Coordinates of C-alpha atoms and ligand atoms in Angstrom, one line a residue:
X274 CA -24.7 -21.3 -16.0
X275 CA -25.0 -21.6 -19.6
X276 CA -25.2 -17.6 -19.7
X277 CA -22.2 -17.1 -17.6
X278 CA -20.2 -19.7 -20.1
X279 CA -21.3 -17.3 -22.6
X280 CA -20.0 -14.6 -20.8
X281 CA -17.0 -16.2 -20.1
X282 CA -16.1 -17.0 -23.8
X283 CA -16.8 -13.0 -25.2
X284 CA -13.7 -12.3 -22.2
X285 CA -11.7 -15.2 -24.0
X286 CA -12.1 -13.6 -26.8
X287 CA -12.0 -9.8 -25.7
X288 CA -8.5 -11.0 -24.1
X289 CA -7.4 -11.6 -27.7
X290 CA -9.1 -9.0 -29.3
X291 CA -7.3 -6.2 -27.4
X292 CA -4.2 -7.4 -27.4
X293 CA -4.2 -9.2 -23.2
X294 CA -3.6 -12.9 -24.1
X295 CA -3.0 -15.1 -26.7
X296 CA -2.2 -18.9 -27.4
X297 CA 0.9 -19.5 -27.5
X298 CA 2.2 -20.4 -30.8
X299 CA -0.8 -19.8 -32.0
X300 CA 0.4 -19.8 -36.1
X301 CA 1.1 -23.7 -35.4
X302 CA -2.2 -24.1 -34.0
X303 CA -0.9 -23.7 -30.2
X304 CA 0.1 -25.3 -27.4
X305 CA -1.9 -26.9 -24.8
X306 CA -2.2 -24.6 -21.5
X307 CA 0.5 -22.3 -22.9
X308 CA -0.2 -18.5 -22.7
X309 CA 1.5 -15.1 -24.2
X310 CA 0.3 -11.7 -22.6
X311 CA 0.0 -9.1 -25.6
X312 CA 0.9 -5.2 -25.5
X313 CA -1.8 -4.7 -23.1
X314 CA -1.7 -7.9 -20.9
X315 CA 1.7 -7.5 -19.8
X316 CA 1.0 -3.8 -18.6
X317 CA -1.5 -5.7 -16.6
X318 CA 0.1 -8.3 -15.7
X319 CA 3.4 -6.0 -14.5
X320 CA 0.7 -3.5 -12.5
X321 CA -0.5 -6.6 -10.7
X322 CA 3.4 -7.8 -9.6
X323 CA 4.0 -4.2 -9.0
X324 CA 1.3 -3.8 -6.5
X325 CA 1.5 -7.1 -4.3
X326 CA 5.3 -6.2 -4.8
X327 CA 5.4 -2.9 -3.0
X328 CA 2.5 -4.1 -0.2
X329 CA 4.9 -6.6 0.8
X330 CA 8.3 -5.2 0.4
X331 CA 7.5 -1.0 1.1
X332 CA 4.6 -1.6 3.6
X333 CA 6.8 -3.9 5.5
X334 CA 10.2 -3.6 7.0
X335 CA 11.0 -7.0 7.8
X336 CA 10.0 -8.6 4.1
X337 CA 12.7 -8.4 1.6
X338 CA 12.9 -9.9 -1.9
X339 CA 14.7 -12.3 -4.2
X340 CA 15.1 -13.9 -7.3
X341 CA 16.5 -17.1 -7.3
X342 CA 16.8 -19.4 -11.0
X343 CA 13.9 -21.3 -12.3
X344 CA 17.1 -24.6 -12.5
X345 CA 17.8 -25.7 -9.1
X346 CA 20.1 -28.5 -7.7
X347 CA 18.2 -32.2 -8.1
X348 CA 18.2 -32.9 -4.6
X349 CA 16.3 -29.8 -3.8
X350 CA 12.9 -31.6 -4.8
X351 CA 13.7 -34.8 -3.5
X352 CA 14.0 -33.0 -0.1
X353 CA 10.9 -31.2 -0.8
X354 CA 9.2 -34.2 -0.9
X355 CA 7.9 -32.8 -4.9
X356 CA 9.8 -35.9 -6.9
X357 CA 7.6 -38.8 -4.2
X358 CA 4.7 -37.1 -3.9
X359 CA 3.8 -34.0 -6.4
X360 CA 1.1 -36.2 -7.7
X361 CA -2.8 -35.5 -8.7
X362 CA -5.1 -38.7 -8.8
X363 CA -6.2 -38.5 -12.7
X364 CA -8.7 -40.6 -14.4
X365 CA -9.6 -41.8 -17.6
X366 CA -12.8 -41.8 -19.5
X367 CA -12.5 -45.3 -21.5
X368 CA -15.3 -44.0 -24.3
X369 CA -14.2 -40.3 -24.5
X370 CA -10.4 -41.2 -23.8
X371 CA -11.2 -37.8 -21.9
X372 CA -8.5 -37.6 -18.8
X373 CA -9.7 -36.0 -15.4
X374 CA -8.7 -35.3 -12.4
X375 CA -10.3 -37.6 -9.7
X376 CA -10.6 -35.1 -7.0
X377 CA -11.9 -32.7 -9.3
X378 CA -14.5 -34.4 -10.2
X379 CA -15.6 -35.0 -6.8
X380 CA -14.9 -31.3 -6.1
X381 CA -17.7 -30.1 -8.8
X382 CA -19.9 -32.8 -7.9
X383 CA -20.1 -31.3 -4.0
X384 CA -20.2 -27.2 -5.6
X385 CA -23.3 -28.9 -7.2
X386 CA -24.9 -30.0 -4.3
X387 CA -24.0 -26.5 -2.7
X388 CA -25.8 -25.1 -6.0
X389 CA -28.7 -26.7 -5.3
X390 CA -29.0 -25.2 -1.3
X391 CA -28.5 -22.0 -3.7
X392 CA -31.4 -22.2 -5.8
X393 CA -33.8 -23.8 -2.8
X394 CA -32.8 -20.9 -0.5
X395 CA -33.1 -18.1 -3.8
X396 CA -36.8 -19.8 -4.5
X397 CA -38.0 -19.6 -0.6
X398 CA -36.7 -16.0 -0.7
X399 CA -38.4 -15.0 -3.4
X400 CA -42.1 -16.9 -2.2
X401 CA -42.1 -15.1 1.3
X402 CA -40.3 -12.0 -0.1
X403 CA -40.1 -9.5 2.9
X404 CA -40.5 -11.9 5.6
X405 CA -38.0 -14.6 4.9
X406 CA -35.6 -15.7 7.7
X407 CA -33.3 -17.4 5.8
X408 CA -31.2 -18.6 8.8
X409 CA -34.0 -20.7 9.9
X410 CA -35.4 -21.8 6.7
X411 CA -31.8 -23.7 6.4
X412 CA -32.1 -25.3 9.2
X413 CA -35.7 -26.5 9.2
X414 CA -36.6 -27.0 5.9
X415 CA -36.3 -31.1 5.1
X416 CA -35.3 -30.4 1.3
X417 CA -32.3 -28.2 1.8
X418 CA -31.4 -30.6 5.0
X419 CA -31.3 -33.7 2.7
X420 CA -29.1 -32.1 0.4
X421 CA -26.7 -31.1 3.6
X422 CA -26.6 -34.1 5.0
X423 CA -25.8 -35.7 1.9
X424 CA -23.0 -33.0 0.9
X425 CA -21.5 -33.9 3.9
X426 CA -21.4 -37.1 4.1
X427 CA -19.5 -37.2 0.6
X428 CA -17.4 -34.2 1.9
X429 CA -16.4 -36.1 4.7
X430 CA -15.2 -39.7 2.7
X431 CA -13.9 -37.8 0.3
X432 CA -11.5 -36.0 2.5
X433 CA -10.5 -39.3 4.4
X434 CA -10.3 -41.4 0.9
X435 CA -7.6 -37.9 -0.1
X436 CA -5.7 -38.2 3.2
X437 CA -5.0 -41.8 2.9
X438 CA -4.3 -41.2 -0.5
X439 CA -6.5 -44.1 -1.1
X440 CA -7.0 -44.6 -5.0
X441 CA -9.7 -47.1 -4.8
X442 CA -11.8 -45.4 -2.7
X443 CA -11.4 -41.9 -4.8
X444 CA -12.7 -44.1 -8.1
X445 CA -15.6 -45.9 -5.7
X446 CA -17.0 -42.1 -4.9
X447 CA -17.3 -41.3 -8.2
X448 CA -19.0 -44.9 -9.3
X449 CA -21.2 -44.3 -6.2
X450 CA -22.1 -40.8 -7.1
X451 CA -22.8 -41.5 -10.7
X452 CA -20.4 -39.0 -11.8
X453 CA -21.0 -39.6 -15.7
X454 CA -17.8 -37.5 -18.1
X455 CA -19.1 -34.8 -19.4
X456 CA -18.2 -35.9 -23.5
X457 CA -19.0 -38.8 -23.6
X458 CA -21.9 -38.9 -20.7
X459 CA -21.1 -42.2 -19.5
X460 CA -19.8 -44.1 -16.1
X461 CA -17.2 -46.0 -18.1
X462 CA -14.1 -45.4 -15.9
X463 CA -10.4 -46.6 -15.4
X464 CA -8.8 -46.5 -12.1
X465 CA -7.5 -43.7 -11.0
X466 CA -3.3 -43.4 -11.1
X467 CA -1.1 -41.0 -8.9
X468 CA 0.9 -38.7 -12.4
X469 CA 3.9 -36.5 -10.9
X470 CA 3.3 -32.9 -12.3
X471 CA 6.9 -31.8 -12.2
X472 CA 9.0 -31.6 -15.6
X473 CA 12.4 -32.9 -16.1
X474 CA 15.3 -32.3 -18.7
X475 CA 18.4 -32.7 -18.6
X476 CA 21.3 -30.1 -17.9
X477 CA 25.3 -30.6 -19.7
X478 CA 25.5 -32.8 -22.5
X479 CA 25.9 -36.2 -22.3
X480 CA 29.5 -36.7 -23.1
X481 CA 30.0 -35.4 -19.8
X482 CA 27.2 -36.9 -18.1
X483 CA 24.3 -34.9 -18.3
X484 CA 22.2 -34.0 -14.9
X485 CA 18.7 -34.5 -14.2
X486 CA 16.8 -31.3 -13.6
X487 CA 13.1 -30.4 -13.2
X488 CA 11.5 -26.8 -13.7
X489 CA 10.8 -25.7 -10.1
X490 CA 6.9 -26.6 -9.9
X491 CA 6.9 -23.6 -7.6
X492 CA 9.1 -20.6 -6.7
X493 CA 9.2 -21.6 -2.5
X494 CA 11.8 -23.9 -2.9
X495 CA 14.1 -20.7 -4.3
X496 CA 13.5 -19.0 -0.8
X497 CA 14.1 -21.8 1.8
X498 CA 17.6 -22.5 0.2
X499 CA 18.5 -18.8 0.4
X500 CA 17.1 -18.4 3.3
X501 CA 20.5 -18.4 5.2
X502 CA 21.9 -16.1 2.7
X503 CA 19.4 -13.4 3.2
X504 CA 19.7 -14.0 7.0
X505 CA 23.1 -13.1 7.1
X506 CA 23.7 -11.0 4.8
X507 CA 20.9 -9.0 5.7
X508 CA 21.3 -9.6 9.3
X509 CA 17.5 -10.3 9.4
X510 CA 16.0 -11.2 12.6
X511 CA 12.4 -13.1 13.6
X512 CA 10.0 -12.5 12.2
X513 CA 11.2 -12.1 8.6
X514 CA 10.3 -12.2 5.1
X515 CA 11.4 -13.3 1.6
X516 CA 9.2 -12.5 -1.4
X517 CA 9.6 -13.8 -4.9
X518 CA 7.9 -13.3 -8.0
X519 CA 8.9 -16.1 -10.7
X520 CA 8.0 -18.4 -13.7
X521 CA 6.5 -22.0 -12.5
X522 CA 6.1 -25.3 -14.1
X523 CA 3.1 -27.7 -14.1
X524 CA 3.1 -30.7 -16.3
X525 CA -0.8 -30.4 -15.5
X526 CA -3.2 -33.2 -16.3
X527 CA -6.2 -31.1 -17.5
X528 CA -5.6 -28.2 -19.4
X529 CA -8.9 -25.6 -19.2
X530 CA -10.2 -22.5 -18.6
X531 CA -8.1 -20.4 -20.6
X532 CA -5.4 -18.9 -18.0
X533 CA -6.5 -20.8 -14.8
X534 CA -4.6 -23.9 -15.4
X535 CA -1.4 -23.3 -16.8
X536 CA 1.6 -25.8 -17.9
X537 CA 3.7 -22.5 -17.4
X538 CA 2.4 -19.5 -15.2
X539 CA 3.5 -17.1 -12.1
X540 CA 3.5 -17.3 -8.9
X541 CA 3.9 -14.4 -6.4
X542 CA 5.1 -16.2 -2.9
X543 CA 6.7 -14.6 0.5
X544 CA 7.5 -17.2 3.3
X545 CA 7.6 -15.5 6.7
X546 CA 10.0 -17.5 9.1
X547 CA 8.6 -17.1 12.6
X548 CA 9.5 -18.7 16.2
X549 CA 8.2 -22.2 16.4
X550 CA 5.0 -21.9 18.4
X551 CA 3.9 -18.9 16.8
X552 CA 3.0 -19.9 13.6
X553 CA -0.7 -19.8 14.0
X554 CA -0.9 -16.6 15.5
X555 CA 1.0 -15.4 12.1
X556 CA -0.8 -17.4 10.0
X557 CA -4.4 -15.9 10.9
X558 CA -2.7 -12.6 10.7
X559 CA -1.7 -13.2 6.7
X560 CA -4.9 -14.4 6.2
X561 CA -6.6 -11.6 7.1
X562 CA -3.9 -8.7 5.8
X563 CA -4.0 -10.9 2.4
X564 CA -7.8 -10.4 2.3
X565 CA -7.2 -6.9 2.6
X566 CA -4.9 -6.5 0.0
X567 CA -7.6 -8.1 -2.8
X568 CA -10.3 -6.6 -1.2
X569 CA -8.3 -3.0 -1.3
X570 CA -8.9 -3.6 -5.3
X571 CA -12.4 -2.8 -5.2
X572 CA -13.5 -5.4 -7.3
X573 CA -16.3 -6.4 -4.6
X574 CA -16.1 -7.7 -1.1
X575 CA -18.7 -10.4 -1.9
X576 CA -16.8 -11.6 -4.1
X577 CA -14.5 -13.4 -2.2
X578 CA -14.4 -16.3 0.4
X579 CA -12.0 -18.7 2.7
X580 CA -11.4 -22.3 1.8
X581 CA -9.8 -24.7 4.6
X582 CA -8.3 -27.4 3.1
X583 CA -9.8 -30.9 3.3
X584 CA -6.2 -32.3 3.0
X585 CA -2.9 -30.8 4.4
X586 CA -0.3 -31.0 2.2
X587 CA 2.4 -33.3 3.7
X588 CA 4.4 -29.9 5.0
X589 CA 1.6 -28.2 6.4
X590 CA -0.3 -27.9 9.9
X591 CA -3.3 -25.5 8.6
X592 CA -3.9 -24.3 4.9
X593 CA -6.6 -22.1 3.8
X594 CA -7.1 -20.3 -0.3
X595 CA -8.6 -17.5 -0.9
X596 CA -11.5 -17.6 -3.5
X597 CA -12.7 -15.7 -6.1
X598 CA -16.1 -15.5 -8.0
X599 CA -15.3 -16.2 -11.6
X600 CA -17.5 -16.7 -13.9
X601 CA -16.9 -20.4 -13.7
X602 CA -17.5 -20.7 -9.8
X603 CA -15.1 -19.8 -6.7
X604 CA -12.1 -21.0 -7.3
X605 CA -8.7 -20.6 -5.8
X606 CA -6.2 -16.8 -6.5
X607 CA -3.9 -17.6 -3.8
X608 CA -3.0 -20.0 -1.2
X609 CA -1.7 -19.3 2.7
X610 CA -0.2 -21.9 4.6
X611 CA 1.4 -22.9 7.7
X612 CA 4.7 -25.1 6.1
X613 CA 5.7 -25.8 9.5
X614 CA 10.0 -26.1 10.1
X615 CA 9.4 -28.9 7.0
X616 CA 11.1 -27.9 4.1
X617 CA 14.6 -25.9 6.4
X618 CA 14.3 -28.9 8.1
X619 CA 14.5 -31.3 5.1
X620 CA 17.3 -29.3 3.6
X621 CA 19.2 -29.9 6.5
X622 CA 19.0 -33.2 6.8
X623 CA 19.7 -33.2 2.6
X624 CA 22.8 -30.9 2.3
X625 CA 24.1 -31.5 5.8
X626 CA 24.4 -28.0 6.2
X627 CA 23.3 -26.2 9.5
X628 CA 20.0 -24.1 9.0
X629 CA 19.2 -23.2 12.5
X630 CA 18.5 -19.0 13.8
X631 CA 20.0 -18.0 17.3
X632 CA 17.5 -16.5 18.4
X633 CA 19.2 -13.7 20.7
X634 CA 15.9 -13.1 22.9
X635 CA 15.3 -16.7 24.1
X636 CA 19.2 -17.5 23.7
X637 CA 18.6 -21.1 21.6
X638 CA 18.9 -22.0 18.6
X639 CA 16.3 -23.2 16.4
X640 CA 15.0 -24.6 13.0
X641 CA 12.4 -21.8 12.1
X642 CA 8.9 -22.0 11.3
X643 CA 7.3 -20.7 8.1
X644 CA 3.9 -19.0 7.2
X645 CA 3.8 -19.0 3.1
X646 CA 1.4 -16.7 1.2
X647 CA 1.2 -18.1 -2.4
X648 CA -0.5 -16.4 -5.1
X649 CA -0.6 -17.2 -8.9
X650 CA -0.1 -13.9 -11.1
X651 CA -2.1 -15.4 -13.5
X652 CA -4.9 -16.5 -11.5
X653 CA -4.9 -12.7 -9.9
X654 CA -4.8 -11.5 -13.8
X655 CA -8.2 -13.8 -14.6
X656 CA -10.1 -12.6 -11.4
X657 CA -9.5 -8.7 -12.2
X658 CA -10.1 -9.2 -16.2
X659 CA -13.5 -11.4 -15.3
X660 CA -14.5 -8.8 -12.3
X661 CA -13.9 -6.1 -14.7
X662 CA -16.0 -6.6 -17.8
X663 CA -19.4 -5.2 -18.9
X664 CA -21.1 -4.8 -21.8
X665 CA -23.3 -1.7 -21.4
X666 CA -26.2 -0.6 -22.4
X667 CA -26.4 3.0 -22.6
X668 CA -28.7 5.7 -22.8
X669 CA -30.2 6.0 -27.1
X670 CA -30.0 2.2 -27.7
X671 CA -26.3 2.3 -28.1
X672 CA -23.5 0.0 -26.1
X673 CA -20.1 -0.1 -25.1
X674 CA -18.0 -2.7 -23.8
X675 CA -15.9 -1.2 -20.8
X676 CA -13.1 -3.0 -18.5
X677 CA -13.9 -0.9 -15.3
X678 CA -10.1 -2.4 -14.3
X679 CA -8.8 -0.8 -11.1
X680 CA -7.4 2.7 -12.5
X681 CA -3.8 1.7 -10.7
X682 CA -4.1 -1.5 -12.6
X683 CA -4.9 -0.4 -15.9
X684 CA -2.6 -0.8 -18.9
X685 CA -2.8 2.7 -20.2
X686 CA -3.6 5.4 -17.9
X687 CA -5.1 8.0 -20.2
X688 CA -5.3 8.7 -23.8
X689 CA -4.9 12.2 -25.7
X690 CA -7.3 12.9 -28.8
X691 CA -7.1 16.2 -30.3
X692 CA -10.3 16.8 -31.9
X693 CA -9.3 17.0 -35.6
X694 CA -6.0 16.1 -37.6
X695 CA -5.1 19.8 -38.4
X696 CA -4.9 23.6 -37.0
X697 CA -2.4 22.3 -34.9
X698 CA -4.5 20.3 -32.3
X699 CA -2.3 17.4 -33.5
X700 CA 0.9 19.5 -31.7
X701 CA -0.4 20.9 -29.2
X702 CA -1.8 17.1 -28.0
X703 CA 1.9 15.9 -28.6
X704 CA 3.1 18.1 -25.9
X705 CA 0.3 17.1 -23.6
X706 CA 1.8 13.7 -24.2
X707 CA 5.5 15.1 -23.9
X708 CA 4.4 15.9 -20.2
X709 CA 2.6 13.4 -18.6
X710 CA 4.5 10.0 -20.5
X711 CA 7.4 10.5 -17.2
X712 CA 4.6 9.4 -14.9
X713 CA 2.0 7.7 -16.2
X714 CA 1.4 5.3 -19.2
X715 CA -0.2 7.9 -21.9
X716 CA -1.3 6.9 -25.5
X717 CA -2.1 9.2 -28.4
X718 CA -4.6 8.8 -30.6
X719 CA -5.8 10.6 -33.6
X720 CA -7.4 7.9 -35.6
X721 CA -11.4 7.7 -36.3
X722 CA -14.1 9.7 -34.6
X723 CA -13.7 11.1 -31.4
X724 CA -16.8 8.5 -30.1
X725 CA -14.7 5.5 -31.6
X726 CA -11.6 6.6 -30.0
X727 CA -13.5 6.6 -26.7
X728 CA -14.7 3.1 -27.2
X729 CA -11.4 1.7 -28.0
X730 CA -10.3 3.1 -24.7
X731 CA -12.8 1.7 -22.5
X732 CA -12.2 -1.8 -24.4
X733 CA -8.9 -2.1 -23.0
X734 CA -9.4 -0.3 -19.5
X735 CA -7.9 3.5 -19.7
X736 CA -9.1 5.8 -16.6
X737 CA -8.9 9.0 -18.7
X738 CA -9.5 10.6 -22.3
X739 CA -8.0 14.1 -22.6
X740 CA -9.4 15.7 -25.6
X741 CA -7.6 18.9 -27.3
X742 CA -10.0 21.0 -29.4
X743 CA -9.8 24.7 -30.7
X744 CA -10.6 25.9 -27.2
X745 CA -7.9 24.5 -26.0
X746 CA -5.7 27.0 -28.0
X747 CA -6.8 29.5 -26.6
X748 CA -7.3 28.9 -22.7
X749 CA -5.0 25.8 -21.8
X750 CA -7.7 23.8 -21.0
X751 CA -8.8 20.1 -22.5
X752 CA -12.1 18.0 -22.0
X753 CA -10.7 15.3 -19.6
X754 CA -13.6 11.8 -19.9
X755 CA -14.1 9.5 -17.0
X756 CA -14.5 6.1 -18.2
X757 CA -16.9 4.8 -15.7
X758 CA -19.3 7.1 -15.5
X759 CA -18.1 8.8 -19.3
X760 CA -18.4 12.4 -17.6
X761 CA -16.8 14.6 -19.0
X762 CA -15.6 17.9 -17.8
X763 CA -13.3 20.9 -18.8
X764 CA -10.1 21.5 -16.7
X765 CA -7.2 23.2 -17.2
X766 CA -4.0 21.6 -18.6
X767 CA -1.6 22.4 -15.5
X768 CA -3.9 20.6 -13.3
X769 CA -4.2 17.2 -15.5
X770 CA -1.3 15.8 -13.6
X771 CA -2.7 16.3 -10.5
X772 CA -6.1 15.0 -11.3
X773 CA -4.8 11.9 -12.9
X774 CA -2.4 11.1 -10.2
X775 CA -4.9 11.1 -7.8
X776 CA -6.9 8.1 -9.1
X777 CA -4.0 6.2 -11.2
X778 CA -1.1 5.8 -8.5
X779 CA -0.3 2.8 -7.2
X780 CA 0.3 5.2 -3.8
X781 CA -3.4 5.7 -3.3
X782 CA -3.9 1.8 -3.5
X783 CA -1.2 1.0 -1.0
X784 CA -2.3 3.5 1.5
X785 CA -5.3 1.9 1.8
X786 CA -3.4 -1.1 3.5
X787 CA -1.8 1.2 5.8
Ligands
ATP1046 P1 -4.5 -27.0 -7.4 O1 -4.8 -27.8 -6.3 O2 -5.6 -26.2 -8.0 O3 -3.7 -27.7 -8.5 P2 -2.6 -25.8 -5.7 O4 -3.4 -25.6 -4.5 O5 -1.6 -27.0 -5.7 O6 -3.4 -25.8 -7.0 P3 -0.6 -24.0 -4.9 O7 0.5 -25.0 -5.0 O8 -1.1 -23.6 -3.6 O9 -1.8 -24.5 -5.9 O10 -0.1 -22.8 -5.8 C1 -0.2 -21.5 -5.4 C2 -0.9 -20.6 -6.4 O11 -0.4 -20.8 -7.7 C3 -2.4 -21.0 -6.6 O12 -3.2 -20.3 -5.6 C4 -2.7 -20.6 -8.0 O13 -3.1 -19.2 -8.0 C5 -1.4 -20.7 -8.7 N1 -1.4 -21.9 -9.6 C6 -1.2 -23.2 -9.2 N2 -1.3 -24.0 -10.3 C7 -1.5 -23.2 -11.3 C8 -1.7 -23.4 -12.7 N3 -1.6 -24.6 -13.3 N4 -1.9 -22.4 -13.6 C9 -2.0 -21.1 -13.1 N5 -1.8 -20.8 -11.8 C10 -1.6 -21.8 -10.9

């Protein structure tokens, strides 16, 4: 663990270094959970919108997008149900004054107990080498059953103490389990209070009696009361789609680990309004085409896992996240639930307004059902930056640092270097850029050696190098460099485009979807 912390704290910094993400306000010493995305971090950060963007709105007929304002009517969140009960259960260390939250603490204290399966499993393997059968060492072996038994017995009280939304009990586990805080390393614990995440200010000024508003905590609300609009306007018929990428707000109670909890971040989120009945059948479907879409990144198939929710949120009638392996542990990029006819529903009843589809086929009308696929940009950003790292040891004693970032996802797709600064390499490298900067995102460099330049390249990410030396004067052609694998090879200039394209286009990703 300690080694993976390491690891995780040389990204932190790399993030900074290169120009991905920095504190914001960072000359007044910052602000808690805050993030800006630097030169290369929004390139990033825009490839990553870009390609959830065109899977959901080119590669599928019946999904269509909006952008509705972050300032939405009051009501809106009181129909939502976010103003009563957009609560986490926090909890204070009375020695460290440290503040938690509850469930979270639980949370670690059962990935611990899964840990330790981990290592018993990882020794047994390693003892009986070739002839291990795992499957029935983890049913017969009385160590790794204690543990299970155990783990699920806490899983199981924990996820009935969260359902009742019973406080008590929540701060009773963690006096049970010994949890001890991690500064201060002692049980010394408050009880545990219900905090409402959302953030309010006010709208007008106060001559004319200024308005209570909150910053959307996320960007679904934005679609359910535009959902008519786009209907009609559209003349959309079941099933349908609305996507939305926008700016949410979190007054969260534990600020930590860098990007992944945010006061401010992203969201990416499509609700898909079905017939009532159906919403299952849709909502294994998204599951599985959302897993497809990460997986499509290449980052590593093992990588990633399911996670049914102990505790439906108060709309929903099955929820499951998607995990990723960051260097910290699996933890949640995106969320898919079924949001039931809830929130159309609610606003209903709140504006008085009718929100019901005729449904043409079945001749009745109906409130629809939704299936909501909810995934933080920033989150997303974290998982391919992490996945993408290496410091590399290469062949002579030297080493590189390389982000092996998907080539479609990469800030700058490829970098022109003429050899030296004179007998007109300089020029001729200009033009090079001159022709491929309409299609692709192409630096020029000319500063410090040629071996530098490379390794400043693979720091941030860039697929390709294109070098222009005094050959290249005479025949057209340029040594193009592969970052992975740093072969390197000479082609001719009129098929650069064509080689480039091939690996760097968001096209090639997307048709892996189908
Ligand atoms: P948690 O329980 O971890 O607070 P959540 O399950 O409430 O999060 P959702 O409401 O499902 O999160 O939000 C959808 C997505 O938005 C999440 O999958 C996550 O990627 C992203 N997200 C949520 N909160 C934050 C945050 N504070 N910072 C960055 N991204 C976030």
């Amino acid at each position: 663990m300690a080694q993976q912390d390491d690891v995780f704290k040389k990204i932190v910094s790399h993030a900074k270094e290169y120009g991905f993400v920095f504190q914001s306000s960072e000359i007044y010493d910052g602000l808690s959970a805050v993030y800006d995305y630097g030169q290369n971090g929004v390139e990033l950060k825009n490839n990553i919108k870009r390609y959830w963007w065109d899977a959901m709105t080119l590669l599928n007929e019946n999904i269509v997008g909006i952008d509705s304002a972050i300032f939405m009517h009051p009501t809106i969140w009181k129909a939502s149900g976010h103003v009563d009960a957009f609560n986490d259960p926090l909890i204070d260390n009375r020695d460290s004054k440290k503040r938690y939250r509850a469930d979270v603490l639980i949370e670690e204290e059962l990935a611990k107990m899964d840990d330790k399966v981990e290592k018993e499993v990882a020794k047994a393997r390693k003892r009986f080498g070739d002839n291990f059968d795992e499957a029935l060492f983890r049913e017969t072996n009385p160590r790794v059953q204690e543990i299970i038994e155990k783990r699920n017995a806490l899983h199981e009280r924990f996820a009935t103490a969260l359902n009742d939304s019973n406080l008590e009990e929540l701060r009773q586990i963690i006096i049970d389990q010994e949890i001890v805080c991690p500064i201060s390393g002692t049980k010394n614990w408050t009880d545990v209070r219900q905090f409402n995440l959302m953030f309010k200010t006010e709208m007008g000024s106060t001559a004319e009696g200024a308005m209570n508003v909150y910053l959307r905590p996320e960007t679904a609300q934005g679609i359910f009361v535009n959902y008519l609009n786009v209907q009609k306007t559209g003349r959309m018929r079941l099933p349908f789609g609305i996507a939305q990428i926008g700016k949410a707000f979190r007054n969260e109670i534990v600020a930590r680990q860098f990007i992944f909890r945010m006061r401010e971040f992203e969201q990416m989120e499509m609700q898909f309004f079905v017939r009532p009945g159906e919403e299952l059948n849709w909502f294994a479907k998204w599951k599985e085409t959302r897993l497809k879409w990460h997986k499509a990144l290449g980052l590593g198939d093992h990588k990633y896992r399911y996670h049914d929710h102990d505790k439906l949120a108060h709309y929903a009638n099955a929820a499951t996240d998607i995990e990723f392996e960051m260097p910290f542990g699996f933890k949640e990029v995106e969320g898919i639930h079924s949001r039931t006819n809830f929130d159309l529903s609610q606003h209903e009843k709140y504006s008085g307004k009718n929100i019901k589809y005729f449904d043409p086929e079945l001749n009745e009308s109906y409130v629809p059902y939704v299936i909501e696929t909810s995934i933080g940009v920033d989150h997303m950003f974290l998982s391919v930056l992490c996945s993408s790292y290496e410091e590399q040891k290469l062949e002579g004693g030297d080493t590189r640092v390389v982000l092996h970032l998907p080539a479609p996802l990469a800030p700058v797709k490829c970098a022109v270097m003429p050899l030296v600064r004179k007998d007109g390499l300089p020029e001729k490298a200009r033009e090079i850029v001159n022709s491929l900067k309409f299609d692709f995102s192409t630096h020029y460099e000319e500063k410090d050696s040629i071996g530098k330049r490379y390794r400043r390249q693979d720091a941030i990410g860039t697929p390709y190098c294109i070098t222009v030396d005094h050959q290249t004067l005479e025949d057209n052609t340029v040594t193009l460099r592969e970052r992975d694998s740093m072969e390197q090879k000479r082609v001719a200039i009129d098929d650069l485009h064509k080689l480039i394209h091939e690996n760097v286009s968001l096209n090639a990703l997307l048709r892996k979807l189908g």
